[in-house]
Short mmCIF file of C-alpha atoms (C1' of nucleotides) in Angstrom, two decimals:
data_model
loop_
_atom_site.label_atom_id
_atom_site.label_comp_id
_atom_site.label_asym_id
_atom_site.label_seq_id
_atom_site.Cartn_x
_atom_site.Cartn_y
_atom_site.Cartn_z
CA MET A 1477 -30.31 38.66 -48.33
CA ILE A 1478 -30.35 35.06 -47.16
CA GLN A 1479 -33.43 34.51 -49.29
CA GLU A 1480 -31.69 35.39 -52.57
CA ILE A 1481 -28.80 33.14 -51.74
CA GLU A 1482 -31.15 30.30 -50.93
CA ASP A 1483 -33.03 30.79 -54.17
CA ALA A 1484 -29.89 30.50 -56.23
CA TYR A 1485 -27.83 28.00 -54.24
CA SER A 1486 -30.07 25.86 -52.01
CA PHE A 1487 -29.66 22.86 -54.29
CA VAL A 1488 -25.90 23.18 -54.15
CA PHE A 1489 -24.94 24.03 -50.58
CA GLU A 1490 -26.01 22.65 -47.22
CA LYS A 1491 -27.99 24.84 -44.82
CA GLU A 1492 -25.04 25.56 -42.57
CA LEU A 1493 -22.90 26.81 -45.45
CA LEU A 1494 -25.74 28.93 -46.81
CA GLN A 1495 -25.92 30.49 -43.36
CA GLU A 1496 -22.18 31.21 -43.33
CA ILE A 1497 -22.37 32.72 -46.79
CA SER A 1498 -25.08 35.13 -45.78
CA GLU A 1499 -23.06 36.09 -42.70
CA VAL A 1500 -19.70 36.81 -44.32
CA GLY A 1501 -20.84 37.51 -47.88
CA ASN A 1502 -21.03 41.04 -49.14
CA LEU A 1503 -24.02 41.73 -51.41
CA LYS A 1504 -23.29 43.90 -54.44
CA THR A 1505 -25.42 45.02 -57.34
CA PHE A 1506 -24.37 46.29 -60.76
CA ASP A 1507 -26.19 47.99 -63.62
CA GLU A 1508 -25.91 46.96 -67.24
CA ASN A 1509 -22.40 47.60 -68.62
CA ASP A 1510 -20.86 48.21 -65.20
CA ARG A 1511 -17.38 46.80 -64.99
CA ILE A 1512 -17.19 44.24 -62.21
CA ILE A 1513 -13.58 43.14 -62.54
CA GLU A 1514 -10.81 44.78 -64.55
CA ILE A 1515 -7.72 43.16 -66.03
CA GLY A 1516 -4.87 43.48 -63.54
CA ASP A 1517 -7.20 43.93 -60.56
CA HIS A 1518 -6.00 42.35 -57.40
CA VAL A 1519 -8.78 39.98 -56.50
CA THR A 1520 -9.56 39.68 -52.81
CA SER A 1521 -13.00 38.14 -52.91
CA MET A 1522 -14.87 35.65 -54.96
CA PRO A 1523 -18.25 36.38 -56.55
CA LEU A 1524 -21.29 34.10 -56.46
CA LEU A 1525 -23.88 35.13 -59.02
CA LEU A 1526 -27.39 35.57 -57.60
CA ASN A 1527 -29.25 37.24 -60.44
CA GLY A 1528 -28.50 38.68 -63.84
CA ALA A 1529 -25.63 37.78 -66.15
CA ILE A 1530 -21.99 38.71 -66.67
CA LYS A 1531 -19.83 38.59 -69.73
CA ILE A 1532 -16.16 37.67 -69.46
CA LEU A 1533 -13.75 39.36 -71.86
CA ARG A 1534 -10.12 38.97 -72.81
CA GLU A 1535 -7.97 41.84 -74.11
CA ASP A 1536 -4.76 41.93 -76.14
CA LYS A 1537 -1.90 44.45 -75.92
CA GLU A 1538 -3.55 46.81 -78.39
CA GLY A 1539 -6.66 46.89 -76.20
CA ASP A 1540 -8.74 44.80 -78.58
CA GLU A 1541 -11.40 42.76 -76.82
CA LEU A 1542 -12.75 39.28 -77.28
CA LEU A 1543 -15.79 37.78 -75.59
CA LEU A 1544 -14.95 34.53 -73.82
CA TYR A 1545 -18.29 33.44 -72.34
CA PHE A 1546 -21.28 34.42 -70.24
CA LEU A 1547 -21.96 33.62 -66.59
CA GLU A 1548 -25.48 33.17 -65.23
CA ARG A 1549 -27.27 32.72 -61.92
CA GLY A 1550 -25.66 29.99 -59.86
CA ASP A 1551 -22.29 30.41 -61.59
CA THR A 1552 -19.08 31.69 -60.19
CA CYS A 1553 -16.09 33.05 -62.05
CA ALA A 1554 -13.58 30.19 -61.98
CA MET A 1555 -11.04 32.57 -63.41
CA THR A 1556 -11.42 34.78 -60.37
CA LEU A 1557 -11.46 31.75 -58.12
CA SER A 1558 -8.22 30.74 -59.73
CA CYS A 1559 -6.76 34.18 -59.12
CA CYS A 1560 -7.88 34.11 -55.50
CA LEU A 1561 -6.23 30.81 -54.80
CA GLY A 1562 -3.10 31.65 -56.74
CA HIS A 1563 -2.96 35.21 -55.36
CA THR A 1564 -2.47 36.52 -58.89
CA LYS A 1565 -4.04 39.43 -60.72
CA SER A 1566 -7.12 39.09 -62.88
CA GLU A 1567 -6.41 38.08 -66.46
CA ILE A 1568 -9.90 38.92 -67.63
CA ARG A 1569 -12.51 41.68 -67.55
CA ALA A 1570 -16.03 41.06 -66.22
CA VAL A 1571 -18.88 43.30 -67.34
CA ALA A 1572 -22.51 43.16 -66.22
CA GLU A 1573 -24.64 42.07 -69.15
CA MET A 1574 -27.77 43.32 -67.37
CA GLU A 1575 -28.76 44.36 -63.86
CA THR A 1576 -26.85 41.86 -61.75
CA SER A 1577 -26.51 40.98 -58.08
CA LEU A 1578 -23.81 38.90 -56.49
CA VAL A 1579 -22.36 37.94 -53.11
CA MET A 1580 -18.67 38.53 -52.60
CA ILE A 1581 -16.91 35.93 -50.45
CA PRO A 1582 -13.63 36.99 -48.81
CA ILE A 1583 -10.80 34.70 -49.91
CA GLU A 1584 -9.92 33.83 -46.31
CA LYS A 1585 -13.06 31.70 -46.21
CA MET A 1586 -12.12 29.77 -49.31
CA GLU A 1587 -9.60 27.43 -47.81
CA GLU A 1588 -11.56 27.03 -44.61
CA TRP A 1589 -14.69 25.99 -46.47
CA THR A 1590 -12.72 23.75 -48.79
CA SER A 1591 -11.73 21.52 -45.89
CA LYS A 1592 -14.98 22.01 -43.96
CA TYR A 1593 -17.72 21.54 -46.55
CA LYS A 1594 -17.83 18.80 -49.11
CA SER A 1595 -20.53 20.69 -51.01
CA TRP A 1596 -18.17 23.63 -51.31
CA ARG A 1597 -15.37 21.46 -52.67
CA ASN A 1598 -17.75 19.97 -55.20
CA PHE A 1599 -18.95 23.41 -56.18
CA VAL A 1600 -15.40 24.63 -56.73
CA PHE A 1601 -14.46 21.59 -58.80
CA GLU A 1602 -17.70 21.79 -60.73
CA SER A 1603 -16.98 25.45 -61.50
CA TYR A 1604 -13.54 24.65 -62.80
CA HIS A 1605 -15.01 21.88 -64.88
CA SER A 1606 -17.64 24.06 -66.52
CA ARG A 1607 -15.19 26.86 -67.09
CA LEU A 1608 -12.71 24.57 -68.82
CA SER A 1609 -15.58 23.32 -70.96
CA GLU A 1610 -16.63 26.86 -71.80
CA MET A 1611 -13.06 27.68 -72.74
CA LEU A 1612 -12.90 24.65 -75.03
CA ASP A 1613 -16.13 25.77 -76.61
CA THR A 1614 -14.72 29.26 -77.11
CA ILE A 1615 -11.61 27.80 -78.73
CA ASP A 1616 -13.73 25.63 -81.03
CA THR A 1617 -15.69 28.69 -82.02
CA ILE A 1618 -12.77 30.91 -82.91
CA ALA A 1619 -10.62 28.14 -84.38
CA PHE A 1620 -13.15 26.16 -86.39
CA LEU A 1621 -15.99 28.53 -87.31
CA ASN A 1622 -16.20 31.30 -89.88
CA MET A 1623 -17.31 34.73 -88.85
CA ASP A 1624 -20.90 34.26 -90.04
CA GLU A 1625 -21.31 31.13 -87.93
CA ARG A 1626 -19.69 32.80 -84.95
CA LEU A 1627 -22.06 35.72 -85.38
CA LEU A 1628 -25.14 33.51 -85.43
CA LYS A 1629 -23.91 31.60 -82.37
CA TYR A 1630 -23.30 34.90 -80.61
CA LEU A 1631 -26.81 36.11 -81.31
CA ARG A 1632 -28.35 32.84 -80.16
CA ASP A 1633 -26.34 32.89 -76.92
CA LYS A 1634 -27.29 36.49 -76.35
CA ALA A 1635 -30.98 35.76 -76.95
CA LYS A 1636 -30.80 32.86 -74.52
CA ILE A 1637 -29.10 34.90 -71.81
CA ASN A 1638 -31.62 37.69 -72.14
CA GLN A 1639 -34.51 35.23 -72.51
CA ASN A 1640 -35.68 37.28 -75.44
CA GLU A 1641 -35.36 36.55 -79.14
CA ILE A 1642 -34.99 40.28 -79.75
CA VAL A 1643 -31.44 41.31 -78.92
CA GLN A 1644 -30.88 44.98 -78.13
CA ILE A 1645 -27.45 45.77 -79.51
CA THR A 1646 -25.57 47.78 -82.13
CA HIS A 1647 -23.40 46.32 -84.87
CA GLN A 1648 -20.41 48.12 -83.36
CA GLN A 1649 -20.84 46.38 -80.01
CA ILE A 1650 -21.03 42.97 -81.68
CA ALA A 1651 -17.86 43.81 -83.57
CA TYR A 1652 -16.07 44.53 -80.28
CA ASP A 1653 -17.20 41.24 -78.72
CA LEU A 1654 -16.20 39.16 -81.74
CA HIS A 1655 -12.99 41.09 -82.31
CA THR A 1656 -13.73 42.25 -85.83
CA SER A 1657 -14.94 45.46 -87.50
CA ARG A 1658 -18.38 47.03 -87.69
CA VAL A 1659 -18.44 46.84 -91.49
CA VAL A 1660 -17.86 43.10 -91.43
CA ILE A 1661 -20.68 42.59 -88.94
CA SER A 1662 -23.12 44.77 -90.92
CA ARG A 1663 -22.26 42.84 -94.07
CA LEU A 1664 -22.75 39.43 -92.48
CA LEU A 1665 -25.91 40.46 -90.64
CA LYS A 1666 -27.41 41.52 -93.95
CA LYS A 1667 -26.57 38.13 -95.42
CA LEU A 1668 -28.11 36.34 -92.44
CA GLU A 1669 -31.25 38.45 -92.86
CA LEU A 1670 -31.47 37.50 -96.54
CA LYS A 1671 -31.20 33.85 -95.52
CA GLY A 1672 -34.15 34.39 -93.16
CA LYS A 1673 -32.22 33.63 -90.00
CA ILE A 1674 -32.62 37.03 -88.39
CA SER A 1675 -34.53 40.27 -88.83
CA LEU A 1676 -32.78 43.64 -88.52
CA GLN A 1677 -34.04 46.80 -86.88
CA ARG A 1678 -32.24 49.89 -85.67
CA ASN A 1679 -30.55 49.04 -82.35
CA SER A 1680 -31.98 45.54 -82.23
CA ILE A 1681 -31.93 42.19 -83.95
CA GLN A 1682 -34.61 39.52 -83.88
CA VAL A 1683 -33.21 36.01 -83.95
CA ILE A 1684 -35.60 33.84 -85.95
CA ASP A 1685 -33.50 30.69 -86.43
CA LEU A 1686 -32.91 29.81 -82.77
CA MET B 1411 9.32 3.51 -59.10
CA ILE B 1412 9.16 5.52 -55.90
CA GLN B 1413 12.40 7.22 -56.97
CA GLU B 1414 10.99 8.66 -60.19
CA ILE B 1415 7.95 9.95 -58.36
CA GLU B 1416 10.15 11.57 -55.74
CA ASP B 1417 12.31 13.19 -58.41
CA ALA B 1418 9.34 14.83 -60.05
CA TYR B 1419 7.05 15.57 -57.10
CA SER B 1420 9.04 15.75 -53.86
CA PHE B 1421 8.74 19.54 -53.75
CA VAL B 1422 4.98 19.30 -54.15
CA PHE B 1423 3.76 16.42 -52.01
CA GLU B 1424 4.52 15.32 -48.46
CA LYS B 1425 6.34 12.03 -47.87
CA GLU B 1426 3.23 10.17 -46.82
CA LEU B 1427 1.38 11.07 -49.99
CA LEU B 1428 4.39 10.19 -52.16
CA GLN B 1429 4.32 6.82 -50.49
CA GLU B 1430 0.60 6.35 -51.20
CA ILE B 1431 1.12 7.37 -54.81
CA SER B 1432 3.80 4.76 -55.34
CA GLU B 1433 1.53 2.15 -53.74
CA VAL B 1434 -1.67 2.71 -55.70
CA GLY B 1435 -0.19 4.41 -58.79
CA ASN B 1436 0.21 2.48 -62.00
CA LEU B 1437 3.37 3.28 -63.94
CA LYS B 1438 2.98 3.54 -67.71
CA THR B 1439 5.35 4.45 -70.48
CA PHE B 1440 4.62 5.67 -74.00
CA ASP B 1441 6.70 6.12 -77.13
CA GLU B 1442 6.70 9.22 -79.30
CA ASN B 1443 3.33 9.71 -81.05
CA ASP B 1444 1.52 7.12 -78.91
CA ARG B 1445 -2.00 8.18 -78.14
CA ILE B 1446 -2.47 8.38 -74.39
CA ILE B 1447 -6.08 9.55 -74.25
CA GLU B 1448 -8.62 9.67 -77.05
CA ILE B 1449 -11.63 11.97 -77.40
CA GLY B 1450 -14.64 10.23 -75.93
CA ASP B 1451 -12.58 7.91 -73.73
CA HIS B 1452 -14.07 7.17 -70.39
CA VAL B 1453 -11.42 8.34 -67.96
CA THR B 1454 -10.95 6.20 -64.87
CA SER B 1455 -7.57 7.35 -63.71
CA MET B 1456 -5.59 10.51 -63.55
CA PRO B 1457 -2.08 10.85 -64.96
CA LEU B 1458 0.87 12.46 -63.21
CA LEU B 1459 3.70 13.19 -65.61
CA LEU B 1460 7.09 11.86 -64.53
CA ASN B 1461 9.24 12.30 -67.62
CA GLY B 1462 8.79 13.37 -71.20
CA ALA B 1463 6.09 15.61 -72.65
CA ILE B 1464 2.54 15.34 -73.92
CA LYS B 1465 0.63 17.45 -76.38
CA ILE B 1466 -3.07 18.10 -75.86
CA LEU B 1467 -5.22 18.39 -78.98
CA ARG B 1468 -8.78 19.41 -79.75
CA GLU B 1469 -10.73 18.09 -82.74
CA ASP B 1470 -13.76 19.42 -84.62
CA LYS B 1471 -16.57 17.44 -86.28
CA GLU B 1472 -14.65 17.14 -89.55
CA GLY B 1473 -11.74 15.58 -87.68
CA ASP B 1474 -9.52 18.64 -88.01
CA GLU B 1475 -7.09 19.00 -85.13
CA LEU B 1476 -5.79 21.94 -83.16
CA LEU B 1477 -2.93 21.92 -80.69
CA LEU B 1478 -3.99 23.33 -77.33
CA TYR B 1479 -0.82 23.12 -75.25
CA PHE B 1480 2.01 20.94 -74.00
CA LEU B 1481 2.37 19.23 -70.63
CA GLU B 1482 5.75 18.61 -69.03
CA ARG B 1483 7.25 16.80 -66.05
CA GLY B 1484 5.39 17.66 -62.86
CA ASP B 1485 2.21 18.54 -64.73
CA THR B 1486 -1.08 16.78 -64.73
CA CYS B 1487 -3.87 17.00 -67.24
CA ALA B 1488 -6.46 19.23 -65.58
CA MET B 1489 -8.81 18.37 -68.40
CA THR B 1490 -8.61 14.72 -67.43
CA LEU B 1491 -8.84 15.64 -63.78
CA SER B 1492 -11.96 17.54 -64.62
CA CYS B 1493 -13.37 14.54 -66.46
CA CYS B 1494 -12.57 12.24 -63.54
CA LEU B 1495 -14.35 14.42 -61.04
CA GLY B 1496 -17.29 15.10 -63.32
CA HIS B 1497 -17.46 11.49 -64.53
CA THR B 1498 -17.61 12.72 -68.11
CA LYS B 1499 -15.82 11.58 -71.23
CA SER B 1500 -12.58 13.12 -72.43
CA GLU B 1501 -13.02 16.19 -74.59
CA ILE B 1502 -9.42 16.15 -75.77
CA ARG B 1503 -6.76 13.89 -77.24
CA ALA B 1504 -3.40 13.43 -75.55
CA VAL B 1505 -0.39 12.33 -77.60
CA ALA B 1506 3.12 11.60 -76.35
CA GLU B 1507 5.47 14.24 -77.75
CA MET B 1508 8.46 12.04 -76.92
CA GLU B 1509 9.18 8.97 -74.80
CA THR B 1510 7.06 9.63 -71.75
CA SER B 1511 6.42 7.98 -68.40
CA LEU B 1512 3.53 8.69 -66.07
CA VAL B 1513 1.77 7.33 -62.99
CA MET B 1514 -1.94 6.69 -63.26
CA ILE B 1515 -3.93 7.38 -60.10
CA PRO B 1516 -7.30 5.63 -59.77
CA ILE B 1517 -10.10 8.17 -59.39
CA GLU B 1518 -11.29 6.60 -56.15
CA LYS B 1519 -8.23 8.07 -54.46
CA MET B 1520 -8.97 11.56 -55.71
CA GLU B 1521 -11.66 12.49 -53.25
CA GLU B 1522 -9.99 10.71 -50.39
CA TRP B 1523 -6.74 12.59 -50.90
CA THR B 1524 -8.56 15.86 -51.43
CA SER B 1525 -9.86 15.79 -47.87
CA LYS B 1526 -6.77 14.09 -46.42
CA TYR B 1527 -3.83 16.00 -47.91
CA LYS B 1528 -3.59 19.75 -48.13
CA SER B 1529 -0.69 19.41 -50.58
CA TRP B 1530 -2.92 17.39 -52.87
CA ARG B 1531 -5.66 20.03 -52.74
CA ASN B 1532 -3.14 22.71 -53.57
CA PHE B 1533 -1.75 20.64 -56.41
CA VAL B 1534 -5.22 20.15 -57.87
CA PHE B 1535 -6.08 23.83 -57.61
CA GLU B 1536 -2.69 24.80 -58.96
CA SER B 1537 -3.23 22.49 -61.93
CA TYR B 1538 -6.58 24.03 -62.70
CA HIS B 1539 -5.02 27.44 -62.43
CA SER B 1540 -2.19 26.72 -64.86
CA ARG B 1541 -4.51 24.98 -67.28
CA LEU B 1542 -6.90 27.93 -67.36
CA SER B 1543 -3.90 30.19 -67.96
CA GLU B 1544 -2.69 27.95 -70.77
CA MET B 1545 -6.13 28.02 -72.31
CA LEU B 1546 -6.20 31.81 -72.16
CA ASP B 1547 -2.82 31.86 -73.81
CA THR B 1548 -4.08 29.52 -76.52
CA ILE B 1549 -7.08 31.77 -77.11
CA ASP B 1550 -4.84 34.83 -77.33
CA THR B 1551 -2.70 33.05 -79.87
CA ILE B 1552 -5.47 31.98 -82.20
CA ALA B 1553 -7.56 35.12 -81.76
CA PHE B 1554 -4.95 37.85 -81.82
CA LEU B 1555 -1.96 36.52 -83.78
CA ASN B 1556 -1.43 36.02 -87.50
CA MET B 1557 -0.35 32.67 -88.81
CA ASP B 1558 3.33 33.65 -89.15
CA GLU B 1559 3.48 34.71 -85.50
CA ARG B 1560 1.65 31.57 -84.41
CA LEU B 1561 4.10 29.50 -86.40
CA LEU B 1562 7.13 31.11 -84.79
CA LYS B 1563 5.61 30.72 -81.32
CA TYR B 1564 4.90 27.06 -82.12
CA LEU B 1565 8.50 26.43 -83.14
CA ARG B 1566 9.86 28.17 -80.06
CA ASP B 1567 7.59 26.15 -77.76
CA LYS B 1568 8.57 22.97 -79.52
CA ALA B 1569 12.28 23.77 -79.24
CA LYS B 1570 11.84 24.51 -75.55
CA ILE B 1571 9.95 21.26 -74.88
CA ASN B 1572 12.57 19.22 -76.70
CA GLN B 1573 15.42 21.24 -75.21
CA ASN B 1574 16.87 21.46 -78.68
CA GLU B 1575 16.86 24.37 -81.11
CA ILE B 1576 16.60 21.89 -83.95
CA VAL B 1577 13.01 20.72 -84.24
CA GLN B 1578 12.44 17.40 -86.01
CA ILE B 1579 9.15 17.80 -87.84
CA THR B 1580 7.53 17.99 -91.27
CA HIS B 1581 5.56 20.93 -92.64
CA GLN B 1582 2.50 18.71 -92.84
CA GLN B 1583 2.63 17.90 -89.13
CA ILE B 1584 2.90 21.58 -88.24
CA ALA B 1585 -0.08 22.26 -90.48
CA TYR B 1586 -2.14 19.70 -88.54
CA ASP B 1587 -1.21 21.19 -85.18
CA LEU B 1588 -1.98 24.75 -86.24
CA HIS B 1589 -5.09 23.74 -88.16
CA THR B 1590 -4.05 25.07 -91.54
CA SER B 1591 -2.62 23.60 -94.77
CA ARG B 1592 0.84 22.37 -95.64
CA VAL B 1593 1.22 24.92 -98.44
CA VAL B 1594 0.55 27.80 -96.06
CA ILE B 1595 3.15 26.52 -93.60
CA SER B 1596 5.79 25.99 -96.32
CA ARG B 1597 5.18 29.51 -97.59
CA LEU B 1598 5.46 31.11 -94.16
CA LEU B 1599 8.47 29.02 -93.16
CA LYS B 1600 10.28 30.23 -96.26
CA LYS B 1601 9.50 33.81 -95.29
CA LEU B 1602 10.76 33.23 -91.76
CA GLU B 1603 13.94 31.75 -93.17
CA LEU B 1604 14.47 34.80 -95.39
CA LYS B 1605 14.05 36.99 -92.30
CA GLY B 1606 16.80 34.96 -90.62
CA LYS B 1607 14.59 33.62 -87.83
CA ILE B 1608 14.91 29.96 -88.74
CA SER B 1609 16.89 27.67 -90.99
CA LEU B 1610 15.19 24.92 -93.01
CA GLN B 1611 16.34 21.38 -93.67
CA ARG B 1612 14.49 18.32 -94.79
CA ASN B 1613 12.51 16.94 -91.83
CA SER B 1614 13.88 19.52 -89.43
CA ILE B 1615 13.93 23.21 -88.64
CA GLN B 1616 16.54 25.09 -86.69
CA VAL B 1617 15.08 27.91 -84.62
CA ILE B 1618 17.61 30.75 -84.60
CA ASP B 1619 15.53 33.60 -83.16
CA LEU B 1620 14.60 32.00 -79.82
"C1'" DT C 136 -38.80 72.30 -88.96
"C1'" DA C 137 -33.71 72.49 -89.06
"C1'" DT C 138 -29.89 70.33 -87.32
"C1'" DC C 139 -27.02 67.02 -85.33
"C1'" DC C 140 -25.54 62.63 -83.88
"C1'" DT C 141 -25.58 57.80 -84.10
"C1'" DA C 142 -26.48 53.71 -86.52
"C1'" DT C 143 -26.63 51.31 -90.69
"C1'" DG C 144 -25.84 50.09 -95.83
"C1'" DT C 145 -22.66 49.41 -99.33
"C1'" DA C 146 -18.96 49.78 -102.83
"C1'" DA C 147 -14.26 49.27 -103.79
"C1'" DC C 148 -10.16 47.80 -102.57
"C1'" DC C 149 -6.50 45.25 -99.84
"C1'" DA C 150 -4.32 41.61 -97.08
"C1'" DA C 151 -4.22 37.10 -95.19
"C1'" DT C 152 -5.18 32.63 -95.70
"C1'" DG C 153 -6.84 28.46 -98.14
"C1'" DT C 154 -6.82 25.52 -102.50
"C1'" DT C 155 -5.22 23.26 -106.60
"C1'" DA C 156 -1.82 21.82 -109.31
"C1'" DC C 157 2.51 20.94 -110.68
"C1'" DT C 158 7.70 20.57 -110.01
"C1'" DG C 159 11.84 19.17 -107.97
"C1'" DT C 160 14.53 16.68 -104.56
"C1'" DA C 161 16.14 13.56 -100.83
"C1'" DC C 162 16.22 9.07 -99.52
"C1'" DA C 163 14.98 4.18 -99.04
"C1'" DC C 164 14.88 -0.03 -101.19
"C1'" DG C 165 14.70 -3.54 -104.69
"C1'" DC D 1275 21.64 2.09 -110.26
"C1'" DG D 1276 16.84 2.91 -111.20
"C1'" DT D 1277 12.49 3.82 -109.19
"C1'" DG D 1278 8.96 4.92 -105.87
"C1'" DT D 1279 7.50 7.66 -102.09
"C1'" DA D 1280 7.49 11.33 -98.87
"C1'" DC D 1281 8.77 15.96 -98.42
"C1'" DA D 1282 9.28 20.58 -99.93
"C1'" DG D 1283 8.96 24.82 -103.23
"C1'" DT D 1284 6.07 27.67 -105.72
"C1'" DA D 1285 2.69 29.73 -109.03
"C1'" DA D 1286 -1.99 30.92 -109.77
"C1'" DC D 1287 -6.23 31.53 -108.14
"C1'" DA D 1288 -10.36 31.67 -104.74
"C1'" DT D 1289 -12.27 33.09 -100.50
"C1'" DT D 1290 -12.62 35.36 -96.22
"C1'" DG D 1291 -12.16 39.06 -93.63
"C1'" DG D 1292 -10.33 43.92 -92.82
"C1'" DT D 1293 -10.14 48.96 -94.33
"C1'" DT D 1294 -11.52 53.26 -96.28
"C1'" DA D 1295 -14.80 56.10 -97.79
"C1'" DC D 1296 -19.10 57.76 -98.42
"C1'" DA D 1297 -24.30 57.72 -98.44
"C1'" DT D 1298 -28.54 57.35 -96.08
"C1'" DA D 1299 -31.84 56.85 -92.33
"C1'" DG D 1300 -33.77 57.27 -87.52
"C1'" DG D 1301 -34.46 59.81 -83.83
"C1'" DA D 1302 -33.40 63.45 -80.44
"C1'" DT D 1303 -33.40 68.22 -79.55
"C1'" DA D 1304 -33.15 73.22 -80.17
#
DNA sequence: TATCCTATGTAACCAATGTTACTGTACACG
DNA sequence: CGTGTACAGTAACATTGGTTACATAGGATA
C-alpha cells in the first residue's frame, strides 16, 4: 500500500508523513457508480484519492441532482475535510466515476498532523483553495452559460477525466448531472453534432471539438 | 482600536492574539458602495470584519455580475484568505454594503499565527467551512430556484443584513445582483406585492413576509 | 426469428425568462 | 413653476428550456 501512496503523494508530503499515512490509513476501493459518501452521512474519516476519479453531487429537496465537480488522483474532498473539522454531516454525495482507490484518514489524526507537519497544513489549505475555485467555476457555469455550452463543457471535462475522447454515457445520465431533462439533452446533442462538435452513437459520444 | 477588535473577536481569539492583531493590523473604513477588493487585485493582506457588511460578487467575461453572498461582523473573506495563501489574484469583487470597518492583516503573519495559535487555525478552518457552505447555498439558489423565489430570498437576506425590513434599493440594482434585467425584476416584484409578500415604494421595498 | 427493453429522435406545446419599446411619475434643480 | 433625469409599470414579442407524447432503432434473450 505504501507504494500507491508514494506514487500519488510523494511530491506533496515528507517521508515521515507518508509513513504515518500508510500506518493509520485505511485503503478502500470502489467500482464505477459506487456511492462513496451520501448526503447526511456522519463523516469520521477523510479520503485521499490514490487512483480513479470521483464526482461530487448536490441534491435539492425534491431529490434532483446537480454535478458540482470531479476529483482526481492527488485530490481530497475539501467538503468532507470541512465536515470532519466542523463535525457536521456531509452536504454532498460522492460517487465513483470509475474504479477508484483511496486511503481513509481517521479525523483524530487531522489536528495532530496540522500542528506537526507543515506539508500537511499546506495540503489542507491548497485543497480548500482548489475547491473554492472549483465552486466558483461551477457557479460561473450554471449562472452564465446556456445549456448547450454547459453540455459541451461537461463532455469535455468527462473526456479529460476518462482520458478518452469517446465518452460512454446515456443522454438520461447527462440530464441528471446537469439537472435538466433527457429530451433537452437529446435535442442539444443533435445540434452539437450538426455543428460538427461531437459525434453520436448509442451509449457513447465522441467529442471532436476538445 | 483594540476595543473594536475585542468586541468582534474576543470569543474567537485568545488575548495574546488579539493583542498581536491590534499591533500589526491596519484599520480601514469604507463607505457604502466602496469597492474593497477588485477582481484581479493582488491580495497582500487579509481582512477581518469589525463592523458593517460586505457583499461578494462574481463577474463573467461580459462584465455581468452575480451576487455570491454577504459577509458580516466577525467574518473574514475566505476567498481572499485563499488568495493570500496561494499567492494568486482575487477572483471576486468585494463591495461595502454599508459603512464598514475592518482590520487588514499582512499575509506574513498568516503562516506564523497558523503554527503559533490554535484559535487562529480554528478560525481559518471555520472560515473555509462557512464559505464552502455559503457557496453551496448560492449554487442551490441559482440551480434549483426560480427567479421569483431567488428574488424573495435576496430581499430577506438584505433585510436581515441591514436589520431593517425596509430595503433601500432600486430594481436595477437588484437586477445586477441577481444577473437578470430590470424589467424582469419589476414584473416579479409586482407579483410579489400582489401576493402580499412585499410592499413597493420608490427606491425602497418593505419585506412583509420575512 | 419473435419479443422485449432501453436508448434515442422529434414534434408540439407550455412556462419562464429576456428584450424592446414606450409610458407615466417622483423628485431635484434651475 | 417648468424641465430634465432617474425610477418604475407594462405590453408585446423572442428565446430558452421543460413537458408530453409518440415513433423508431439497437441489442439482448427466449
